Structures are given as structure tokens and as C-alpha cells.
mmCIF file of C-alpha atoms and ligand atoms in Angstrom:
data_model
loop_
_atom_site.group_PDB
_atom_site.id
_atom_site.type_symbol
_atom_site.label_atom_id
_atom_site.label_comp_id
_atom_site.label_asym_id
_atom_site.label_seq_id
_atom_site.Cartn_x
_atom_site.Cartn_y
_atom_site.Cartn_z
ATOM 1 C CA MET A 58 -29.777 -10.200 0.282
ATOM 2 C CA LYS A 59 -31.091 -7.412 -1.270
ATOM 3 C CA ASP A 60 -31.762 -5.718 2.425
ATOM 4 C CA ILE A 61 -27.822 -5.210 3.186
ATOM 5 C CA GLU A 62 -26.431 -3.217 0.232
ATOM 6 C CA ILE A 63 -23.481 -5.023 -1.505
ATOM 7 C CA ILE A 64 -20.770 -3.946 -3.675
ATOM 8 C CA LEU A 65 -18.822 -5.321 -6.341
ATOM 9 C CA GLY A 66 -15.488 -3.752 -6.238
ATOM 10 C CA ILE A 67 -12.758 -3.889 -9.027
ATOM 11 C CA GLU A 68 -9.270 -2.807 -9.034
ATOM 12 C CA SER A 69 -6.074 -2.920 -11.689
ATOM 13 C CA SER A 70 -3.832 0.094 -10.791
ATOM 14 C CA CYS A 71 -0.771 -1.792 -10.804
ATOM 15 C CA ASP A 72 -0.117 -5.377 -11.177
ATOM 16 C CA ASP A 73 -2.728 -7.169 -9.540
ATOM 17 C CA THR A 74 -6.140 -7.953 -11.357
ATOM 18 C CA ALA A 75 -8.915 -7.808 -8.517
ATOM 19 C CA ALA A 76 -12.483 -8.134 -8.061
ATOM 20 C CA ALA A 77 -14.150 -8.724 -4.645
ATOM 21 C CA VAL A 78 -18.038 -8.597 -3.333
ATOM 22 C CA VAL A 79 -18.315 -6.940 0.067
ATOM 23 C CA THR A 80 -21.329 -6.086 2.286
ATOM 24 C CA ALA A 81 -22.045 -3.005 4.004
ATOM 25 C CA ASP A 82 -22.198 -4.873 7.206
ATOM 26 C CA ARG A 83 -18.148 -5.625 6.636
ATOM 27 C CA ARG A 84 -18.406 -9.072 5.239
ATOM 28 C CA ILE A 85 -16.248 -9.952 2.541
ATOM 29 C CA LEU A 86 -18.187 -12.380 0.697
ATOM 30 C CA SER A 87 -15.224 -13.129 -2.041
ATOM 31 C CA SER A 88 -12.076 -11.304 -2.720
ATOM 32 C CA ILE A 89 -10.340 -12.493 -6.184
ATOM 33 C CA VAL A 90 -6.890 -11.422 -6.731
ATOM 34 C CA ALA A 91 -4.443 -12.570 -9.923
ATOM 35 C CA ASP A 92 -0.843 -11.384 -9.526
ATOM 36 C CA GLN A 93 1.316 -10.784 -12.661
ATOM 37 C CA THR A 94 4.436 -11.850 -11.134
ATOM 38 C CA MET A 95 5.478 -14.195 -13.885
ATOM 39 C CA LEU A 96 4.786 -11.809 -16.621
ATOM 40 C CA HIS A 97 7.147 -9.182 -15.507
ATOM 41 C CA SER A 98 9.805 -11.535 -13.833
ATOM 42 C CA ALA A 99 12.102 -11.185 -17.062
ATOM 43 C CA PHE A 100 12.185 -7.357 -16.704
ATOM 44 C CA GLY A 101 12.621 -6.489 -13.562
ATOM 45 C CA GLY A 102 9.838 -4.544 -13.038
ATOM 46 C CA VAL A 103 6.322 -4.173 -13.770
ATOM 47 C CA VAL A 104 5.831 -3.145 -17.612
ATOM 48 C CA PRO A 105 2.935 -0.987 -17.637
ATOM 49 C CA GLU A 106 1.911 -2.544 -21.153
ATOM 50 C CA ILE A 107 2.064 -6.005 -20.591
ATOM 51 C CA ALA A 108 0.006 -5.191 -17.143
ATOM 52 C CA ALA A 109 -3.059 -3.021 -18.943
ATOM 53 C CA ARG A 110 -3.007 -6.252 -21.530
ATOM 54 C CA ALA A 111 -3.142 -8.679 -18.724
ATOM 55 C CA HIS A 112 -5.820 -6.825 -16.593
ATOM 56 C CA ALA A 113 -7.973 -6.439 -20.035
ATOM 57 C CA GLU A 114 -7.531 -10.240 -21.014
ATOM 58 C CA LYS A 115 -8.142 -11.107 -17.281
ATOM 59 C CA LEU A 116 -10.719 -8.674 -15.562
ATOM 60 C CA ASP A 117 -13.735 -10.303 -16.820
ATOM 61 C CA PHE A 118 -12.788 -13.893 -15.188
ATOM 62 C CA ALA A 119 -12.148 -12.130 -11.985
ATOM 63 C CA VAL A 120 -15.034 -10.230 -11.403
ATOM 64 C CA GLU A 121 -16.903 -13.546 -12.824
ATOM 65 C CA GLN A 122 -14.992 -15.794 -10.415
ATOM 66 C CA ALA A 123 -16.017 -12.896 -7.474
ATOM 67 C CA LEU A 124 -19.558 -13.334 -8.032
ATOM 68 C CA SER A 125 -19.924 -16.734 -8.487
ATOM 69 C CA GLU A 126 -17.425 -17.315 -4.723
ATOM 70 C CA ALA A 127 -19.916 -15.046 -3.184
ATOM 71 C CA ASP A 128 -22.983 -16.922 -4.288
ATOM 72 C CA VAL A 129 -24.498 -13.518 -5.735
ATOM 73 C CA THR A 130 -25.278 -12.464 -9.462
ATOM 74 C CA LEU A 131 -25.216 -8.913 -10.783
ATOM 75 C CA LYS A 132 -28.999 -8.605 -9.516
ATOM 76 C CA ASP A 133 -27.966 -8.719 -6.080
ATOM 77 C CA ILE A 134 -25.495 -6.208 -6.320
ATOM 78 C CA HIS A 135 -26.170 -2.250 -5.521
ATOM 79 C CA ALA A 136 -23.575 -0.603 -6.679
ATOM 80 C CA ILE A 137 -20.207 -1.158 -8.218
ATOM 81 C CA ALA A 138 -16.717 1.114 -7.342
ATOM 82 C CA VAL A 139 -13.883 0.959 -9.527
ATOM 83 C CA THR A 140 -10.291 2.275 -9.038
ATOM 84 C CA ALA A 141 -10.020 5.154 -11.226
ATOM 85 C CA GLY A 142 -6.605 5.837 -9.837
ATOM 86 C CA PRO A 143 -3.983 6.613 -9.014
ATOM 87 C CA GLY A 144 -2.046 3.946 -11.180
ATOM 88 C CA LEU A 145 -0.817 3.028 -14.301
ATOM 89 C CA ILE A 146 -3.118 4.212 -16.913
ATOM 90 C CA GLY A 147 -3.324 1.469 -19.241
ATOM 91 C CA GLY A 148 -4.383 -1.096 -16.260
ATOM 92 C CA VAL A 149 -6.703 1.609 -14.702
ATOM 93 C CA MET A 150 -8.303 2.055 -17.867
ATOM 94 C CA SER A 151 -8.997 -1.440 -18.512
ATOM 95 C CA GLY A 152 -10.695 -1.616 -15.223
ATOM 96 C CA VAL A 153 -12.850 1.538 -15.578
ATOM 97 C CA MET A 154 -14.023 0.817 -19.059
ATOM 98 C CA LEU A 155 -15.264 -2.903 -17.672
ATOM 99 C CA ALA A 156 -16.797 -1.021 -14.830
ATOM 100 C CA LYS A 157 -18.522 1.419 -17.287
ATOM 101 C CA GLY A 158 -19.908 -1.880 -19.582
ATOM 102 C CA LEU A 159 -21.308 -4.062 -16.586
ATOM 103 C CA ALA A 160 -22.622 -0.542 -15.010
ATOM 104 C CA THR A 161 -24.302 0.123 -18.640
ATOM 105 C CA GLY A 162 -25.889 -3.010 -19.019
ATOM 106 C CA SER A 163 -27.281 -3.849 -15.510
ATOM 107 C CA GLY A 164 -28.064 -0.279 -14.729
ATOM 108 C CA LEU A 165 -26.205 -0.325 -11.432
ATOM 109 C CA PRO A 166 -24.893 3.250 -10.190
ATOM 110 C CA LEU A 167 -20.774 3.507 -10.777
ATOM 111 C CA ILE A 168 -18.268 4.552 -7.885
ATOM 112 C CA GLY A 169 -15.029 5.976 -9.081
ATOM 113 C CA VAL A 170 -12.734 5.392 -5.974
ATOM 114 C CA ASN A 171 -8.951 6.278 -5.363
ATOM 115 C CA HIS A 172 -7.050 3.521 -4.707
ATOM 116 C CA LEU A 173 -4.938 5.380 -2.066
ATOM 117 C CA VAL A 174 -8.164 5.662 -0.341
ATOM 118 C CA GLY A 175 -8.811 2.046 -0.423
ATOM 119 C CA HIS A 176 -5.697 1.380 1.503
ATOM 120 C CA ALA A 177 -6.639 4.331 3.831
ATOM 121 C CA LEU A 178 -9.990 2.825 4.985
ATOM 122 C CA THR A 179 -8.816 -0.562 5.024
ATOM 123 C CA PRO A 180 -8.776 -0.598 8.942
ATOM 124 C CA ARG A 181 -12.426 0.569 8.772
ATOM 125 C CA LEU A 182 -13.575 -2.608 6.858
ATOM 126 C CA THR A 183 -11.074 -4.957 9.097
ATOM 127 C CA ASP A 184 -11.239 -3.566 12.997
ATOM 128 C CA ASP A 185 -14.389 -0.614 12.479
ATOM 129 C CA LEU A 186 -11.569 2.152 13.301
ATOM 130 C CA ALA A 187 -12.988 5.332 14.331
ATOM 131 C CA PHE A 188 -11.615 8.373 12.652
ATOM 132 C CA PRO A 189 -9.488 10.071 13.321
ATOM 133 C CA TYR A 190 -6.745 7.613 13.001
ATOM 134 C CA LEU A 191 -3.243 8.034 11.418
ATOM 135 C CA MET A 192 -2.084 5.660 8.767
ATOM 136 C CA LEU A 193 1.368 4.827 7.570
ATOM 137 C CA LEU A 194 1.304 3.135 4.046
ATOM 138 C CA VAL A 195 4.465 1.412 2.851
ATOM 139 C CA SER A 196 4.665 -0.828 0.171
ATOM 140 C CA GLY A 197 6.584 -0.986 -3.245
ATOM 141 C CA GLY A 198 4.634 1.763 -4.473
ATOM 142 C CA HIS A 199 3.493 3.670 -1.437
ATOM 143 C CA CYS A 200 4.865 5.493 1.262
ATOM 144 C CA GLN A 201 3.055 8.078 3.425
ATOM 145 C CA PHE A 202 1.439 9.322 6.637
ATOM 146 C CA LEU A 203 -2.262 10.242 6.880
ATOM 147 C CA ILE A 204 -4.442 11.578 9.394
ATOM 148 C CA VAL A 205 -7.843 9.932 8.210
ATOM 149 C CA ASN A 206 -10.209 11.920 9.242
ATOM 150 C CA GLY A 207 -13.128 10.594 7.190
ATOM 151 C CA PRO A 208 -13.738 8.840 3.909
ATOM 152 C CA ASP A 209 -12.925 11.802 1.704
ATOM 153 C CA GLN A 210 -10.782 13.512 4.218
ATOM 154 C CA PHE A 211 -6.947 13.201 4.487
ATOM 155 C CA GLU A 212 -4.144 15.303 5.911
ATOM 156 C CA ARG A 213 -0.891 14.213 4.180
ATOM 157 C CA LEU A 214 1.883 14.594 6.964
ATOM 158 C CA GLY A 215 4.845 13.349 4.859
ATOM 159 C CA GLY A 216 6.145 10.685 2.618
ATOM 160 C CA THR A 217 9.006 9.512 0.710
ATOM 161 C CA ILE A 218 11.078 12.188 -1.531
ATOM 162 C CA ASP A 219 12.225 9.241 -3.648
ATOM 163 C CA ASP A 220 12.065 5.468 -3.756
ATOM 164 C CA ALA A 221 9.036 3.759 -1.467
ATOM 165 C CA PRO A 222 10.198 1.116 1.159
ATOM 166 C CA GLY A 223 9.612 -1.864 -0.438
ATOM 167 C CA GLU A 224 11.189 -0.773 -3.702
ATOM 168 C CA ALA A 225 14.351 -0.075 -2.234
ATOM 169 C CA PHE A 226 14.173 -3.683 -0.302
ATOM 170 C CA ASP A 227 13.451 -5.300 -3.968
ATOM 171 C CA LYS A 228 16.914 -3.521 -5.067
ATOM 172 C CA VAL A 229 18.719 -4.045 -2.386
ATOM 173 C CA ALA A 230 17.884 -7.937 -2.900
ATOM 174 C CA ARG A 231 19.045 -7.751 -6.350
ATOM 175 C CA LEU A 232 22.281 -6.406 -5.314
ATOM 176 C CA LEU A 233 22.687 -9.010 -2.827
ATOM 177 C CA GLY A 234 21.477 -11.441 -5.257
ATOM 178 C CA LEU A 235 18.630 -12.586 -3.479
ATOM 179 C CA SER A 236 15.438 -13.597 -4.647
ATOM 180 C CA GLN A 237 12.526 -11.410 -5.670
ATOM 181 C CA PRO A 238 9.904 -10.033 -4.128
ATOM 182 C CA GLY A 239 13.304 -8.843 -2.185
ATOM 183 C CA GLY A 240 11.299 -7.757 1.169
ATOM 184 C CA PRO A 241 10.989 -11.571 2.331
ATOM 185 C CA SER A 242 14.128 -12.660 1.011
ATOM 186 C CA ILE A 243 16.358 -9.722 2.865
ATOM 187 C CA GLU A 244 13.953 -10.340 6.001
ATOM 188 C CA ILE A 245 15.262 -14.354 5.910
ATOM 189 C CA ALA A 246 18.545 -13.412 5.339
ATOM 190 C CA ALA A 247 18.959 -10.837 8.046
ATOM 191 C CA GLN A 248 18.048 -13.606 10.591
ATOM 192 C CA SER A 249 21.409 -14.714 10.422
ATOM 193 C CA GLY A 250 23.397 -11.384 10.067
ATOM 194 C CA ASN A 251 24.603 -9.214 12.261
ATOM 195 C CA ASP A 252 22.677 -5.458 12.002
ATOM 196 C CA LYS A 253 25.543 -3.608 13.208
ATOM 197 C CA ALA A 254 28.001 -5.042 10.859
ATOM 198 C CA PHE A 255 27.398 -1.838 8.821
ATOM 199 C CA ALA A 256 26.682 1.724 9.978
ATOM 200 C CA PHE A 257 24.539 2.221 6.716
ATOM 201 C CA PRO A 258 22.779 5.873 6.742
ATOM 202 C CA ARG A 259 19.533 6.971 8.180
ATOM 203 C CA PRO A 260 18.802 9.862 5.406
ATOM 204 C CA LEU A 261 16.614 12.615 6.954
ATOM 205 C CA LEU A 262 16.385 11.201 10.523
ATOM 206 C CA ASN A 263 17.122 14.033 12.072
ATOM 207 C CA ARG A 264 15.353 16.995 9.815
ATOM 208 C CA ASP A 265 12.075 18.313 10.709
ATOM 209 C CA GLY A 266 9.035 16.807 9.289
ATOM 210 C CA MET A 267 7.783 13.229 8.361
ATOM 211 C CA ASP A 268 9.471 12.964 4.859
ATOM 212 C CA MET A 269 11.599 10.252 4.338
ATOM 213 C CA SER A 270 14.177 9.155 1.499
ATOM 214 C CA PHE A 271 15.425 5.521 0.647
ATOM 215 C CA SER A 272 17.397 6.143 -2.218
ATOM 216 C CA GLY A 273 20.476 6.871 -0.774
ATOM 217 C CA LEU A 274 20.791 4.079 1.813
ATOM 218 C CA LYS A 275 20.284 1.607 -1.353
ATOM 219 C CA THR A 276 23.298 3.412 -3.000
ATOM 220 C CA ALA A 277 25.118 2.653 0.600
ATOM 221 C CA VAL A 278 24.403 -1.226 0.566
ATOM 222 C CA LEU A 279 25.789 -0.806 -3.349
ATOM 223 C CA ARG A 280 29.058 0.669 -2.085
ATOM 224 C CA SER A 281 29.298 -1.430 0.673
ATOM 225 C CA ARG A 282 29.051 -4.477 -1.406
ATOM 226 C CA ASP A 283 31.407 -3.485 -4.471
ATOM 227 C CA ALA A 284 33.943 -2.891 -1.347
ATOM 228 C CA ILE A 285 33.606 -6.306 -0.053
ATOM 229 C CA ILE A 286 34.074 -7.560 -3.777
ATOM 230 C CA SER A 287 36.997 -5.715 -4.815
ATOM 231 C CA GLU A 288 38.503 -6.780 -1.581
ATOM 232 C CA LYS A 289 37.897 -10.236 -1.745
ATOM 233 C CA GLY A 290 36.494 -11.408 -5.034
ATOM 234 C CA GLY A 291 32.795 -11.982 -4.047
ATOM 235 C CA ILE A 292 30.810 -11.757 -1.210
ATOM 236 C CA SER A 293 30.337 -14.344 1.319
ATOM 237 C CA LEU A 294 26.809 -15.717 2.850
ATOM 238 C CA LYS A 295 27.987 -13.954 6.106
ATOM 239 C CA ASP A 296 28.549 -10.783 4.254
ATOM 240 C CA GLN A 297 24.885 -10.952 2.304
ATOM 241 C CA SER A 298 23.383 -11.600 5.577
ATOM 242 C CA ASP A 299 25.187 -8.623 7.393
ATOM 243 C CA LEU A 300 24.288 -6.434 4.558
ATOM 244 C CA ALA A 301 20.607 -7.117 4.668
ATOM 245 C CA ALA A 302 20.506 -7.289 8.494
ATOM 246 C CA SER A 303 22.049 -3.463 8.640
ATOM 247 C CA PHE A 304 20.032 -2.766 5.553
ATOM 248 C CA GLN A 305 16.793 -3.781 7.126
ATOM 249 C CA SER A 306 17.789 -2.281 10.632
ATOM 250 C CA ALA A 307 18.243 1.344 8.783
ATOM 251 C CA VAL A 308 14.805 0.900 7.111
ATOM 252 C CA THR A 309 13.136 -0.158 10.302
ATOM 253 C CA ASP A 310 14.899 3.006 12.164
ATOM 254 C CA LEU A 311 13.554 5.776 9.848
ATOM 255 C CA LEU A 312 9.893 4.234 9.247
ATOM 256 C CA VAL A 313 9.930 3.950 13.611
ATOM 257 C CA GLU A 314 11.369 7.871 13.976
ATOM 258 C CA LYS A 315 9.260 9.487 11.368
ATOM 259 C CA SER A 316 6.192 7.701 12.650
ATOM 260 C CA ARG A 317 7.084 8.766 16.210
ATOM 261 C CA ARG A 318 6.994 12.604 15.058
ATOM 262 C CA ALA A 319 3.673 11.589 12.757
ATOM 263 C CA ILE A 320 2.161 10.418 16.230
ATOM 264 C CA GLN A 321 3.211 13.401 18.184
ATOM 265 C CA VAL A 322 1.309 15.695 15.261
ATOM 266 C CA TYR A 323 -1.790 13.443 15.126
ATOM 267 C CA LEU A 324 -2.021 13.633 18.951
ATOM 268 C CA GLU A 325 -2.474 17.023 18.898
ATOM 269 C CA GLN A 326 -5.985 16.764 17.239
ATOM 270 C CA SER A 327 -6.592 14.879 20.574
ATOM 271 C CA PRO A 328 -8.401 12.039 19.278
ATOM 272 C CA VAL A 329 -10.583 9.935 21.444
ATOM 273 C CA GLN A 330 -9.105 6.476 21.145
ATOM 274 C CA PRO A 331 -5.259 7.423 18.968
ATOM 275 C CA ALA A 332 -4.577 4.899 16.488
ATOM 276 C CA LEU A 333 -1.884 4.080 13.956
ATOM 277 C CA ALA A 334 -2.816 1.604 11.364
ATOM 278 C CA VAL A 335 -0.396 0.147 8.533
ATOM 279 C CA ALA A 336 -0.896 -1.171 5.107
ATOM 280 C CA GLY A 337 1.067 -2.410 2.337
ATOM 281 C CA GLY A 338 3.752 -5.061 1.542
ATOM 282 C CA VAL A 339 6.472 -3.716 3.954
ATOM 283 C CA ALA A 340 3.969 -4.014 7.075
ATOM 284 C CA ALA A 341 4.597 -7.884 6.708
ATOM 285 C CA ASN A 342 8.037 -7.149 7.836
ATOM 286 C CA THR A 343 8.721 -8.471 11.398
ATOM 287 C CA LEU A 344 11.282 -5.815 12.559
ATOM 288 C CA VAL A 345 9.155 -3.126 11.179
ATOM 289 C CA ARG A 346 6.185 -4.329 12.631
ATOM 290 C CA ALA A 347 7.564 -5.029 16.392
ATOM 291 C CA GLY A 348 9.439 -1.730 16.039
ATOM 292 C CA LEU A 349 6.046 0.231 15.227
ATOM 293 C CA LYS A 350 4.169 -1.912 17.884
ATOM 294 C CA ASP A 351 6.790 -0.945 20.636
ATOM 295 C CA LEU A 352 6.502 3.123 19.427
ATOM 296 C CA THR A 353 2.612 2.754 19.486
ATOM 297 C CA SER A 354 2.421 0.795 23.095
ATOM 298 C CA LYS A 355 5.258 3.436 24.519
ATOM 299 C CA MET A 356 2.893 6.612 23.312
ATOM 300 C CA SER A 357 -0.423 4.679 24.523
ATOM 301 C CA VAL A 358 -1.603 4.521 20.541
ATOM 302 C CA GLU A 359 -3.414 1.465 19.369
ATOM 303 C CA PHE A 360 -1.856 -0.523 16.608
ATOM 304 C CA ILE A 361 -3.672 -2.212 13.988
ATOM 305 C CA ALA A 362 -2.121 -4.060 11.131
ATOM 306 C CA PRO A 363 -5.137 -5.422 8.880
ATOM 307 C CA PRO A 364 -4.065 -8.998 7.284
ATOM 308 C CA LEU A 365 -1.810 -9.060 4.876
ATOM 309 C CA PRO A 366 -4.031 -10.066 1.906
ATOM 310 C CA LEU A 367 -5.894 -6.989 3.056
ATOM 311 C CA CYS A 368 -2.711 -4.735 3.267
ATOM 312 C CA THR A 369 -1.798 -5.315 -0.143
ATOM 313 C CA ASP A 370 -3.658 -4.614 -3.443
ATOM 314 C CA ASN A 371 -7.078 -5.868 -3.369
ATOM 315 C CA ALA A 372 -10.441 -5.327 -4.578
ATOM 316 C CA ALA A 373 -12.538 -5.209 -1.199
ATOM 317 C CA MET A 374 -10.489 -2.193 0.039
ATOM 318 C CA ILE A 375 -12.478 -0.468 -3.212
ATOM 319 C CA ALA A 376 -15.865 -2.099 -2.470
ATOM 320 C CA TRP A 377 -15.416 -1.074 0.997
ATOM 321 C CA VAL A 378 -14.605 2.566 -0.197
ATOM 322 C CA GLY A 379 -17.888 1.934 -2.291
ATOM 323 C CA HIS A 380 -19.953 1.518 0.961
ATOM 324 C CA GLU A 381 -18.425 4.490 2.667
ATOM 325 C CA LEU A 382 -18.767 7.273 0.100
ATOM 326 C CA ARG A 383 -22.381 5.938 -0.590
ATOM 327 C CA ARG A 384 -23.140 6.317 3.246
ATOM 328 C CA ILE A 385 -22.232 10.069 3.277
ATOM 329 C CA GLY A 386 -24.045 10.789 -0.341
ATOM 330 C CA HIS A 387 -20.694 11.158 -1.829
ATOM 331 C CA PRO A 388 -21.039 10.428 -5.517
ATOM 332 C CA GLY A 389 -17.140 8.990 -6.075
ATOM 333 C CA MET A 390 -15.190 10.378 -9.037
ATOM 334 C CA THR A 391 -17.328 12.514 -11.221
ATOM 335 C CA PRO A 392 -17.260 12.667 -14.291
ATOM 336 C CA LEU A 393 -15.287 9.091 -13.978
ATOM 337 C CA VAL A 394 -12.326 9.980 -15.973
ATOM 338 C CA PRO A 395 -9.000 7.574 -15.171
ATOM 339 C CA ARG A 396 -5.998 9.169 -13.578
ATOM 340 C CA PRO A 397 -2.507 8.485 -13.350
ATOM 341 C CA ARG A 398 -2.171 10.857 -10.683
ATOM 342 C CA TRP A 399 -4.813 11.720 -7.626
ATOM 343 C CA PRO A 400 -3.149 13.038 -4.471
ATOM 344 C CA LEU A 401 -5.333 12.180 -1.402
ATOM 345 C CA ASP A 402 -4.269 15.763 0.210
ATOM 346 C CA PRO A 403 -3.979 17.784 -2.798
ATOM 347 C CA ARG A 404 -2.694 20.618 -0.715
ATOM 348 C CA ARG A 405 0.418 17.789 -0.343
ATOM 349 C CA PRO A 406 0.896 15.751 -2.944
ATOM 350 C CA SER A 407 3.769 13.441 -2.958
ATOM 351 C CA MET A 408 6.921 14.130 -5.169
ATOM 352 C CA LEU A 409 6.286 12.865 -9.146
ATOM 353 C CA GLY A 410 7.610 9.596 -9.760
ATOM 354 C CA SER A 411 7.936 8.434 -5.861
ATOM 355 C CA GLY A 412 7.513 4.420 -5.730
ATOM 356 C CA LYS A 413 8.747 1.878 -8.375
ATOM 357 C CA LYS A 414 5.454 1.358 -10.167
ATOM 358 C CA GLY A 415 5.289 5.469 -11.533
ATOM 359 C CA ALA A 416 3.628 8.401 -9.884
ATOM 360 C CA LYS A 417 1.142 6.804 -7.439
ATOM 361 C CA ALA A 418 -0.549 10.093 -5.613
HETATM 362 O O1 KG4 B 248 1.752 -3.414 -1.422
HETATM 363 P P1 KG4 B 248 2.269 -4.570 -1.695
HETATM 364 O O2 KG4 B 248 2.099 -5.985 -2.027
HETATM 365 O O3 KG4 B 248 2.205 -3.770 -3.162
HETATM 366 C C1 KG4 B 248 2.603 -2.369 -4.130
HETATM 367 O O4 KG4 B 248 3.884 -2.158 -4.184
HETATM 368 O O5 KG4 B 248 1.771 -1.960 -4.058
HETATM 369 O O6 KG4 B 248 4.019 -4.290 -1.710
HETATM 370 C C2 KG4 B 248 4.899 -5.207 -2.327
HETATM 371 C C3 KG4 B 248 6.427 -4.799 -1.725
HETATM 372 C C4 KG4 B 248 7.589 -5.494 -2.350
HETATM 373 O O7 KG4 B 248 8.516 -4.397 -2.392
HETATM 374 C C5 KG4 B 248 8.101 -6.473 -1.573
HETATM 375 O O8 KG4 B 248 9.348 -6.559 -1.417
HETATM 376 C C6 KG4 B 248 7.461 -5.746 -0.054
HETATM 377 O O9 KG4 B 248 6.338 -5.234 -0.111
HETATM 378 N N1 KG4 B 248 7.798 -6.618 1.014
HETATM 379 C C7 KG4 B 248 8.451 -6.578 2.364
HETATM 380 C C8 KG4 B 248 7.838 -7.909 2.891
HETATM 381 N N2 KG4 B 248 6.958 -8.649 2.100
HETATM 382 C C9 KG4 B 248 7.073 -7.716 1.093
HETATM 383 N N3 KG4 B 248 9.200 -5.749 2.616
HETATM 384 C C10 KG4 B 248 9.768 -6.243 3.664
HETATM 385 N N4 KG4 B 248 9.784 -6.937 4.443
HETATM 386 C C11 KG4 B 248 8.461 -7.687 4.112
HETATM 387 N N5 KG4 B 248 8.372 -9.302 4.561
HETATM 388 ZN ZN1 ZN B 249 -1.875 -0.299 -3.281
#
């Protein structure tokens, strides 16, 4: 086992406690993800203190399980990679403290990793994708376009200026009385709905650039729902599915149109094998996926959507960043200090507060 490098990854920046063991030749020997949905469900969102405590309680079990499922011990590991930010600071600190303890006890090198780099480099772990490629991160906490030029070189083209799309799906589901997480329940309700029943706005659709806004869209759904309630005294199942379908169609139009512009900018770099990769929970949406697939095929760009467990938060992507950084002789974050904000492209940081889980980048 010692010949091929093996890295233990640790992730705790939001509400998933995760540990994974990944080899340098792209084999995921284990990937443990313990989500905290039950702990936060009564509060309508992630409570940072509860998340931090749960990470501190569960991280060592996740690491033990990851090592045991991979059938390795710390002696077989070459380095430890841990998310050092951006994210909810209590959770990030829990992971960093555990990783520092493990590294000190074992003498292994420790690499502080940016969580967003984990998402951004996942298509290299899953599909061995060559640089440069375009990345669309769309989840409950992230929304941005990046040109990924290397393991430590990112150009941020734009992103949300308010809510992340997954956050909008969750809020709209709540407005319509649908269950959480909102994305899948909106998608199901929308199947029997008419996506033209409500002419919801497409904020910033025609504005130059790749910035997006989802908060006004959510308010438009609220207004339409309230208008129906005051007219009929409540919303029917038909109203619910029409509202869901019209909302989903607006989000898809926004993501597809902004992706078209992002692809145009990216193609100006004349990449040899142009590709658009997606990551994040919203990338699971059938309509969004179909829209992006159709767009990329029209623009002769390859479309890469990693399997869902690797699109959403996990520690395999963090271990993988460890490999990528070691390959180019990069030490990771130095000194290793947990950071709530850590923009990938310091020249173009995202807006403060964007994303339901706090400022992510
Ligand atoms: O990437 P993720 O698991 O966690 C972070 O937010 O970091 O993404 C979760 C988000 C939730 O907001 C959820 O509603 C959304 O992704 N989501 C979807 C779908 N499945 C999950 N949104 C739209 N359609 C879906 N099928
Ligand atoms: Zn994430």
C-alpha cells in the first residue's frame, strides 16, 4: 500500500461530518458522510453551535470508520487533508483541531484545504478532467462560476449576489408547504404542474456578466401564493404544482442563460477540450441538468456531472485536493488557521452573506 500515496480527508465546514481515504490514482477507498439534518430540522436551518458540537462528537468516529472501511491504519497514510475554510467557523475548528491532533500524534504532514477547491477539483477525481475547465457550483450554500486553471488557480466569473439556488428551493418549498430539503420535493410537485401558469421574474437575466439573484424570485412566489390564498382561501394541489413548476423553470432559465455567457468567456481561452462541470445539490435537478446538457451540446462543450454523493459535501474531495497540492509541491494553507471566509479568487470575492449557511467564500 505504501507505494501509492494515500490521504485521509476530513470535512466539517457545514452540516456534514465526513472522513474519507483516497489514493493518488483516484480510488476512493472509503467515504463516510454523517449528515445532521435531524438535529437542525426543528430550527428551519443549520444552527452553527449545534453543528459544531455534533462535529466535535462525531468526527473521530467518522475517521475510525473511514480507516476501517478502507482497510488501512494511520501507518498506511501519507498525509492528512482537512477543510480549513470557508464555512461555519465552529465546525471548521472542530475538524482542524482533530486533524492537528492526529498529525501531531502520527507525525504525518497536514494540509489545510479550501472547501470550495474540493468541489472545484472533483471532476478531476471522478473523470480525470484536464485543466482548464469551467465549473458551476450550485448548492444550498454555493453559487458561482469558476474557470479552473490549476489546483491553485481559479478565476471567478460571477455568482449569486444574494441567496444560493438550493436555498431558494428550500425557502419556496416551505412557502408551498412541501417537505425539506426543498429541491427534491419541488421537483416532484413540478412534474404535474404547468411551468407557464405563473410568469415569475428572471432577475438579472439580461444584465451583462454572470452574476445571479434568486431572492426576488422567492418573493414573487410568496406574492403569488398569498394572492391565491386571499382569492380562494387556500392553495390547491394544482396551484402548488403550478407554482413549483413555474419557479423551477425560472431557476433553470437563469442558470442556463448565465452558463451560456460563462461558456462564451471560457471559450475565449481556447481550451483544447472545453468542458463544463457542475457540483452541488441543485445539480441533481433533472430540468437543470437537461438544460445544461442541451446548452453544452449546442456549444460543443463536454458536460460533466459527478455522481451525486461527490457533488454534495464529502471528504473524498478534500483528500483529493491534498493529492493535487502535494503533486505541485504546495503545502496547503500556511499557517493552518481556520477561516470563515476564504475566496478562491481574491480579486473577485463573493458577496458577504450569500448562501444560507453563511458567507462561504
Ligand atoms: O450540496 P448540498 O448537499 O449542500 C450544500 O448546500 O452545501 O446541496 C443541498 C441543496 C439543498 O438546498 C437542496 O434543496 C438542493 O441542494 N437540492 C436540489 C435537488 N436536490 C437537492 N435542488 C433542486 N433539485 C433537486 N433535485
Ligand atoms: Zn460544499
